[in-house]
Tab-separated table of C-alpha atoms in Angstrom:
chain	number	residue	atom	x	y	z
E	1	UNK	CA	-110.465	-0.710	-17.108
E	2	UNK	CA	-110.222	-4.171	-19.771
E	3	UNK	CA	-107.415	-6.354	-19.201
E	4	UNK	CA	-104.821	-5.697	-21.389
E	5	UNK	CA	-105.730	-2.000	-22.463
E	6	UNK	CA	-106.084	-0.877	-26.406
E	7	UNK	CA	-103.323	-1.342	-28.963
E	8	UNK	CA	-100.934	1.776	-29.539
E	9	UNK	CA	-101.071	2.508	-33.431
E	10	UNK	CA	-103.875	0.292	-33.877
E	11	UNK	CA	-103.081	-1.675	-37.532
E	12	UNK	CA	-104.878	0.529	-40.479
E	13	UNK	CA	-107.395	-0.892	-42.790
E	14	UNK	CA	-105.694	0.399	-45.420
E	15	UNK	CA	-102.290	-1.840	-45.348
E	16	UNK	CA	-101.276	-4.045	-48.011
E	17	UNK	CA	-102.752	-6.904	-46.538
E	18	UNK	CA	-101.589	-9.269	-49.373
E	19	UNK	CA	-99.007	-9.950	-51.757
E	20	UNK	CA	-98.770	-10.500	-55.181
E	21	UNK	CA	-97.627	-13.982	-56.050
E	22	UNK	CA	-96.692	-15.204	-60.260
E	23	UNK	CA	-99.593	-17.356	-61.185
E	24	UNK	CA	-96.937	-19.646	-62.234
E	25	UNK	CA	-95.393	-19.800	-58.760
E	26	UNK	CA	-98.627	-20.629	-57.277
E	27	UNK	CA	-99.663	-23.132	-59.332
E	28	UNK	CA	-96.004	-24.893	-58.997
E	29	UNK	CA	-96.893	-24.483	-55.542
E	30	UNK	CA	-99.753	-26.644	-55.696
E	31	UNK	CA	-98.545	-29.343	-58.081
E	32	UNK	CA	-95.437	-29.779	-55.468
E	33	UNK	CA	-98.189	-29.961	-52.636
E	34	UNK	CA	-99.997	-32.663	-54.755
E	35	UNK	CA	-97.297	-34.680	-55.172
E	36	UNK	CA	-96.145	-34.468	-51.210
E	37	UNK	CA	-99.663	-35.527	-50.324
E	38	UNK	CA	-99.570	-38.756	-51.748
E	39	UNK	CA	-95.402	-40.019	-49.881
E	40	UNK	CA	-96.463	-41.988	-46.053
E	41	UNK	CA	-93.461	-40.709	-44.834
E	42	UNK	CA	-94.097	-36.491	-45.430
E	43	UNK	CA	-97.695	-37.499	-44.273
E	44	UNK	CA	-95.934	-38.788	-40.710
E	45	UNK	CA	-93.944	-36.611	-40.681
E	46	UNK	CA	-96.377	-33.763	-40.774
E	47	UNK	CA	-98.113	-35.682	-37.635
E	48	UNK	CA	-100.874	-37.865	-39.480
E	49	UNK	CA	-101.831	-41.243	-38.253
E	50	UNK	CA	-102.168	-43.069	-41.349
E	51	UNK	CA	-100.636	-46.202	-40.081
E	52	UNK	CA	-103.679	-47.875	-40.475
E	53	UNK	CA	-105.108	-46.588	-44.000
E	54	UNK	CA	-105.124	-48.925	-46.767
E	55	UNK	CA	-103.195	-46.666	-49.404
E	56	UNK	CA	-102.077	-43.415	-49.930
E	57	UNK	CA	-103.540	-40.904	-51.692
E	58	UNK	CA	-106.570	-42.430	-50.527
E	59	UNK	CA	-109.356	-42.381	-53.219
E	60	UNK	CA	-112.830	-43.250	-51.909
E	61	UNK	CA	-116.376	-43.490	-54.691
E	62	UNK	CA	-117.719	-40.876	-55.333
E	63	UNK	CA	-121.080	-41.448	-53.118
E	64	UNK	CA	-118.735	-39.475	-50.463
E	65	UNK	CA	-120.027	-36.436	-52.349
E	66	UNK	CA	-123.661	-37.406	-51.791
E	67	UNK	CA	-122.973	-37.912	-47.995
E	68	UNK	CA	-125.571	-35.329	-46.107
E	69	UNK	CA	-125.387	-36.426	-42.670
E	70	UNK	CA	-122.493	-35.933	-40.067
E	71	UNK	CA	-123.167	-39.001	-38.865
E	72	UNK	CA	-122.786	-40.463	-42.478
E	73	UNK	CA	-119.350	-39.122	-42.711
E	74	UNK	CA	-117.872	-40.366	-39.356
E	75	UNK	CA	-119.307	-43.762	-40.216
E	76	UNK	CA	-117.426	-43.469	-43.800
E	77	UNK	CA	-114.160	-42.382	-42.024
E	78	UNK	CA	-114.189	-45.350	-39.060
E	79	UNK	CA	-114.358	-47.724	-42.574
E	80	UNK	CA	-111.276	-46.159	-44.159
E	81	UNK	CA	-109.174	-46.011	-40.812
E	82	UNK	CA	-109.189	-42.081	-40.865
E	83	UNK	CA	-110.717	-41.982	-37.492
E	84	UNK	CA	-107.087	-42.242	-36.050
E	85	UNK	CA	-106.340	-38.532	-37.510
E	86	UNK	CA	-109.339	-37.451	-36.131
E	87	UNK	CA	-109.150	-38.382	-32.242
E	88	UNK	CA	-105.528	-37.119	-32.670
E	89	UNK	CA	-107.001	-33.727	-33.693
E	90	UNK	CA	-109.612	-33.914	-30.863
E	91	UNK	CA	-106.816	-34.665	-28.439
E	92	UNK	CA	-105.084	-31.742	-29.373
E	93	UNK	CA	-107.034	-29.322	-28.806
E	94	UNK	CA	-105.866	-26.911	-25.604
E	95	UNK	CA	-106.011	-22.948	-24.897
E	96	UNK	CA	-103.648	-20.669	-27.311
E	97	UNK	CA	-101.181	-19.006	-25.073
E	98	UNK	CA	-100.280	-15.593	-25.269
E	99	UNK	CA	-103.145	-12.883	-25.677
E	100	UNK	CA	-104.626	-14.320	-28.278
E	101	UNK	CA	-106.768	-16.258	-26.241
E	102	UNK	CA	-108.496	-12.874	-25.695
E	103	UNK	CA	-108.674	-12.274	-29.405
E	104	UNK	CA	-111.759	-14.577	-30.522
E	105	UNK	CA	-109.017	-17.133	-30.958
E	106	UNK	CA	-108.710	-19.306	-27.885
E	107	UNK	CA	-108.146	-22.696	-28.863
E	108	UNK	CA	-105.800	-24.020	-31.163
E	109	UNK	CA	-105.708	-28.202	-32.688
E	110	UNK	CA	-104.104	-29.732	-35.209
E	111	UNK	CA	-105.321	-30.377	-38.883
E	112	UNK	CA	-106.861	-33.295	-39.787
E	113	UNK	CA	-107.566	-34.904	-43.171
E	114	UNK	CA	-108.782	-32.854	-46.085
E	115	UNK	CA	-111.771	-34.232	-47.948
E	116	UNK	CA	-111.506	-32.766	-52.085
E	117	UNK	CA	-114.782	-33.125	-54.068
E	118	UNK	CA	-115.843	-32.477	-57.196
E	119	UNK	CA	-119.757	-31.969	-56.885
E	120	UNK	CA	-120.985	-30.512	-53.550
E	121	UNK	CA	-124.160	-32.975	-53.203
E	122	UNK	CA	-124.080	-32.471	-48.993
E	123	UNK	CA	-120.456	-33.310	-48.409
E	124	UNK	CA	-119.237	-29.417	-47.503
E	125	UNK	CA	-122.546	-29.533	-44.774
E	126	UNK	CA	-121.980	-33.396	-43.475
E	127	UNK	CA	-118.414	-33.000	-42.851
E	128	UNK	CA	-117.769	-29.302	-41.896
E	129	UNK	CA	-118.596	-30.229	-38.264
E	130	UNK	CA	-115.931	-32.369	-37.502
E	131	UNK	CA	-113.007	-31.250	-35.405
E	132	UNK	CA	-109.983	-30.527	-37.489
E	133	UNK	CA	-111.649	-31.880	-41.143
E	134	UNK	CA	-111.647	-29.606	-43.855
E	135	UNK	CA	-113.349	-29.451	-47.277
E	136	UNK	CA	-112.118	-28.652	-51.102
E	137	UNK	CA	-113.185	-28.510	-54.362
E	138	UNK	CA	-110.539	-29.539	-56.631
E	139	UNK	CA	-111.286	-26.568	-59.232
E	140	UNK	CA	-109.908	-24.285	-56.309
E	141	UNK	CA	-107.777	-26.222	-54.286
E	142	UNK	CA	-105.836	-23.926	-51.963
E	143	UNK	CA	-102.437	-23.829	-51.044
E	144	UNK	CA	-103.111	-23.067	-47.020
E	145	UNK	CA	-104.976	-26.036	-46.762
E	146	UNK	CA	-103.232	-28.581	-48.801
E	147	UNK	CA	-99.904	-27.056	-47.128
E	148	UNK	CA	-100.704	-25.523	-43.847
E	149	UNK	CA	-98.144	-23.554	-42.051
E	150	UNK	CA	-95.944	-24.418	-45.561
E	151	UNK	CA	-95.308	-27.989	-44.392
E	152	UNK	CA	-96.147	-30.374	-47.404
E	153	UNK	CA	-97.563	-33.451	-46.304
E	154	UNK	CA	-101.517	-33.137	-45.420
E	155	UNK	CA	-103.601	-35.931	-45.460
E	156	UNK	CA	-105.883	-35.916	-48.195
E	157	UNK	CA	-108.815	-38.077	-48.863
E	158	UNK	CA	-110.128	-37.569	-52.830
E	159	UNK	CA	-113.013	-38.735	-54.391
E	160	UNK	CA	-112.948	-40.524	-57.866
E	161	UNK	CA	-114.260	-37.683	-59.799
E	162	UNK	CA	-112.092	-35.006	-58.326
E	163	UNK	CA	-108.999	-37.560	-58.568
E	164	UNK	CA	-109.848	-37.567	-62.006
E	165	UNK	CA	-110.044	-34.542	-62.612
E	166	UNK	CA	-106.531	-33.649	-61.836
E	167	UNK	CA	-105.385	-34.550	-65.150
E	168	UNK	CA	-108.226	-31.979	-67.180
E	169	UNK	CA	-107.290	-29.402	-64.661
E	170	UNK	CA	-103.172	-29.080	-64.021
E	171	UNK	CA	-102.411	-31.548	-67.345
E	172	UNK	CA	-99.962	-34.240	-67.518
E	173	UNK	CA	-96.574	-35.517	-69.194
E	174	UNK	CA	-98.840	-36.239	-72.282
E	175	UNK	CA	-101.209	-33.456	-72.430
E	176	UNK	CA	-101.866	-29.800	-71.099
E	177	UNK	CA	-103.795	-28.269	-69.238
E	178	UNK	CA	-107.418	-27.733	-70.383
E	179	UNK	CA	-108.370	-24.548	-67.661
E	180	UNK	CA	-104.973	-23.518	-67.105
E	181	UNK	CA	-103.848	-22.388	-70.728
E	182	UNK	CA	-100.345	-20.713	-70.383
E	183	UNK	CA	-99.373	-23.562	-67.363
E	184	UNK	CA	-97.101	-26.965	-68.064
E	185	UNK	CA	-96.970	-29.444	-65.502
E	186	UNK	CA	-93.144	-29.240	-63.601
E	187	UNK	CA	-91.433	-32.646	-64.716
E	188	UNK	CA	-88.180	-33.805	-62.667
E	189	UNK	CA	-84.976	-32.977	-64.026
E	190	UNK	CA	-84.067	-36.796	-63.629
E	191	UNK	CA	-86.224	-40.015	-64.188
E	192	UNK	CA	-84.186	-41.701	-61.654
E	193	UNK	CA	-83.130	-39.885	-58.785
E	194	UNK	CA	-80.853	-42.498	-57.871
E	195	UNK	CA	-77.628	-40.853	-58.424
E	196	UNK	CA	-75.405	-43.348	-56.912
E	197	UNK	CA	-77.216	-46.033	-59.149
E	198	UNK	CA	-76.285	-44.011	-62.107
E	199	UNK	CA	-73.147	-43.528	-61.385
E	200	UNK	CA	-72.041	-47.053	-60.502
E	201	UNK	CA	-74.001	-48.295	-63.418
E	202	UNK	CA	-72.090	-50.765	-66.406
E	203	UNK	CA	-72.811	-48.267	-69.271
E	204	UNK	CA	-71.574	-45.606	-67.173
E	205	UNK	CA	-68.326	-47.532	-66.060
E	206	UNK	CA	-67.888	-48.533	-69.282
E	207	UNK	CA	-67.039	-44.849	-70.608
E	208	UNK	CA	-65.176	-44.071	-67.564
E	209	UNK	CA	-61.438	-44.055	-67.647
E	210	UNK	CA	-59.660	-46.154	-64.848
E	211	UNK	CA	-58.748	-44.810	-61.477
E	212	UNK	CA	-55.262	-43.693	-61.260
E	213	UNK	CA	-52.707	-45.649	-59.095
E	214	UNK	CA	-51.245	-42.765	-56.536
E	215	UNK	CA	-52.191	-39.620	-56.078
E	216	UNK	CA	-50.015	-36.334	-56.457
E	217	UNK	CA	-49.625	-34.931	-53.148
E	218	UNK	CA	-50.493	-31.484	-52.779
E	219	UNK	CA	-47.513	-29.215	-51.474
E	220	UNK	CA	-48.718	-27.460	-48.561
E	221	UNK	CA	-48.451	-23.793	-48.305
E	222	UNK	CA	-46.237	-22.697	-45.334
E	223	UNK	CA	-45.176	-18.994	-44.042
E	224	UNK	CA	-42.126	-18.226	-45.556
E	225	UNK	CA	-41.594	-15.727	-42.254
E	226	UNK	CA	-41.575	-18.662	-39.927
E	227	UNK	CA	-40.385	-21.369	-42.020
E	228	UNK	CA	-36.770	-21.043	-42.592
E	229	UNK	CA	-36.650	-23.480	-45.470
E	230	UNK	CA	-39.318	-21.703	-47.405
E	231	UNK	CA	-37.880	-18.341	-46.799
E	232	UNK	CA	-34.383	-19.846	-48.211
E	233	UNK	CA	-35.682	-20.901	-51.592
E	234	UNK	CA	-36.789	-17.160	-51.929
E	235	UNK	CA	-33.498	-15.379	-50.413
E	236	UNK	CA	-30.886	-17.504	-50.223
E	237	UNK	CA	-28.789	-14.853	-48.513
E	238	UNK	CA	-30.841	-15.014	-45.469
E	239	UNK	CA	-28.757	-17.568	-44.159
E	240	UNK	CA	-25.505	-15.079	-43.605
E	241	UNK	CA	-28.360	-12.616	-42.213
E	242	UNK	CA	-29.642	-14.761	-39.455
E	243	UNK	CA	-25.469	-16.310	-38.923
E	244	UNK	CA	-24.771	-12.457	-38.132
E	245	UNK	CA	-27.469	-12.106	-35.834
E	246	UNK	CA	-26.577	-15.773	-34.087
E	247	UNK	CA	-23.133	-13.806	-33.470
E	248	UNK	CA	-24.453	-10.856	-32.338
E	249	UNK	CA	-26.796	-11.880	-30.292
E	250	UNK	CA	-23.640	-14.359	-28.489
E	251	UNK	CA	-21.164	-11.649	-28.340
E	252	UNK	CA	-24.168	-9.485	-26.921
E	253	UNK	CA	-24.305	-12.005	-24.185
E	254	UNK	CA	-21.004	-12.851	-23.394
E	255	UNK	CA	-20.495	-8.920	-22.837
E	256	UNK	CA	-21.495	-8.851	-19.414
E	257	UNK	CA	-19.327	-11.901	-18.362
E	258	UNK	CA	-16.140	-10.069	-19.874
E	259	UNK	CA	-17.155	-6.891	-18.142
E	260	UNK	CA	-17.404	-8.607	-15.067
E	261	UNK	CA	-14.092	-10.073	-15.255
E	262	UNK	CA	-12.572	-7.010	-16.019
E	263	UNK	CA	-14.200	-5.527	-13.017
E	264	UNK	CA	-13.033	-7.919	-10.910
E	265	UNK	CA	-9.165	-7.980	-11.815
E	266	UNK	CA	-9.677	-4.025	-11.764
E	267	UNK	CA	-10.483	-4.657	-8.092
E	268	UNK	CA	-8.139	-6.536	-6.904
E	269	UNK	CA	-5.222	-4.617	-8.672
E	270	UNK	CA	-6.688	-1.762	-6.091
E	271	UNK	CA	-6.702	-3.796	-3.164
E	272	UNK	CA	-3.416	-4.714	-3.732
E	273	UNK	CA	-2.218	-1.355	-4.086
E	274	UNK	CA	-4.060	-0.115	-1.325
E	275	UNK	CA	-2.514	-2.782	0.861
E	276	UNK	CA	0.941	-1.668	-0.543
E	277	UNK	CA	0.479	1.979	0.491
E	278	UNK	CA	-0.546	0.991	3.828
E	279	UNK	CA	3.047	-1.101	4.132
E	280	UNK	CA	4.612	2.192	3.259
E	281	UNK	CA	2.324	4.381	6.208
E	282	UNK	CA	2.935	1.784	8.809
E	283	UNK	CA	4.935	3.159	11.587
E	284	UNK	CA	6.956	2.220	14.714
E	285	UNK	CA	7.362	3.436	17.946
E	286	UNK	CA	11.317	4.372	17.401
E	287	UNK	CA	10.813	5.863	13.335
E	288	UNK	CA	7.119	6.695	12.990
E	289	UNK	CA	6.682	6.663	8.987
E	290	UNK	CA	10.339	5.539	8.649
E	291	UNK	CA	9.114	3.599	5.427
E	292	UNK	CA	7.348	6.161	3.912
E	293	UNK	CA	10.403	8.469	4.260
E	294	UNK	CA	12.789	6.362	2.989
E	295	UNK	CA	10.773	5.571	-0.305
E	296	UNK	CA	10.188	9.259	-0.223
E	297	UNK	CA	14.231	10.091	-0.532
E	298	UNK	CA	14.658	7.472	-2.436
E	299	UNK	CA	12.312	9.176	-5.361
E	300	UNK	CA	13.780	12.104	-4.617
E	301	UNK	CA	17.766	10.965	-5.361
E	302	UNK	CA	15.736	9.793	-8.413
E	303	UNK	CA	14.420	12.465	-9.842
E	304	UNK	CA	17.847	14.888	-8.841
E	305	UNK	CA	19.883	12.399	-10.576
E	306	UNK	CA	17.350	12.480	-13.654
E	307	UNK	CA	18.009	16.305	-13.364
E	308	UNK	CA	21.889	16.092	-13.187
């Protein structure tokens, strides 16, 4: 049984592998990775050591092109200071992780420079073998290599002819393109990017009116349902509204307290009556209920003199 087993649904050799791209797009592509190659800082900040190289881009003679020997080429790099890229790259170098390391893919480095030519003389064969280098001719300069992983910023070492050749092949701001017919060279949109410059500038400030003394200050927009002055300049009447409720709301209160008091006068009225009726029950040994009977005639006379 192999490690790992065989893919479900293995991937068909009929998929659309690729996609299509505007030539335009691709060439814009290129121009922009041009341009990238040749700012120190994108180049560090990609992961290059070119602390040490005299200038970037870095344009050598063109007896780099006749170079046939390996040894040749690592001799030419140690005298330009590119050497530094190049032990990075060889440093780098460790076992993929994941399965891939199963996949014909086990190792994985970093990119070093990338030597451009013009005329293959031995250059592709004397520097193919070095860890991380990689070789282009400038009529077909490729996007993955000049941008790898789309991160502008490789390190690109040119010799005079191909440098040269730039101009005949992508144009310029004074003259087109010579292979690419229907292509014009992307110019900025400003000559000087430096906005702030610009702006601050005497001819600028010169056109400019004055900054006003004072500012307006912007009313702030408040909830009219929990801001009682906003909600007044739209109903004015809400003010006898919410007094109503205010007295409502007191009256609503103070209900209980009244109720209370009546209850409690109501109480003692029938205590005191109750203690009253017991005065009239209380007897003696001599006249039990003497006092109840004379109250008792006494309503009666009452009520037969109310009948006479």
């Amino acid at each position: 049984m192999c490690r790992g087993g065989r893919m479900f649904n293995p991937t068909k050799t009929w998929r659309k592998w690729t996609a299509k791209t505007n030539n335009n797009e691709r060439r814009v592509a290129v121009c922009s990775a041009l341009a990238a190659s040749s700012v120190p800082a994108l180049l560090m900040a990609r992961g290059h050591r070119v602390g040490n190289v005299n200038e970037v881009p870095l344009v050598v003679a063109n007896d780099i092109e006749s170079i046939t020997k390996t040894k040749e080429a690592l001799a030419l790099l140690k005298s330009i200071n590119a050497m530094d890229d190049v032990e990075h790259v060889k440093d780098s170098k460790k076992i993929r992780r994941g399965k891939g390391k199963m996949r014909n893919r086990r190792y994985v480095q970093r990119k070093g420079p990338l030597v451009v030519y013009a005329n293959n003389n031995g250059v592709e064969q004397s520097f193919r073998n070095i860890p991380g280098v990689e070789i282009a001719c400038v009529d077909r300069l490729n996007l993955l290599k000049l941008a790898p992983g789309g991160h502008l910023g490789r390190f690109v070492i040119w010799s005079q002819a191909a440098f040269e050749k730039l101009d005949t092949i992508f144009g310029s701001n004074d003259a087109k393109s010579e292979v690419k017919k229907t292509f014009t060279l992307p110019r900025s949109m400003m000559a000087n990017a430096d906005l702030a410059r610009i702006i601050n500038s005497d001819e600028i400030q010169s056109k400019v009116q004055a900054a006003k003394v004072g500012f307006a200050k912007p009313s702030r927009k408040r909830n009219a349902l929990r801001n009682l002055g906003t909600m007044l300049k739209l109903n004015p009447y809400i003010a006898e509204v919410r007094r109503a409720e205010l007295a409502r709301s007191a009256k609503k209160k103070a209900a209980p307290k009244v109720k209370k008091e009546i209850a409690k006068k109501s109480r003692a009225a029938k205590l005191v009556a109750r203690g009253k009726y017991r005065e009239t029950l209380r007897a003696t040994p001599e006249t039990p209920a003497a006092s109840f009977l004379d109250s008792y005639n006494k309503v009666r006379d009452t009520n037969v003199e109310q009948v006479e």
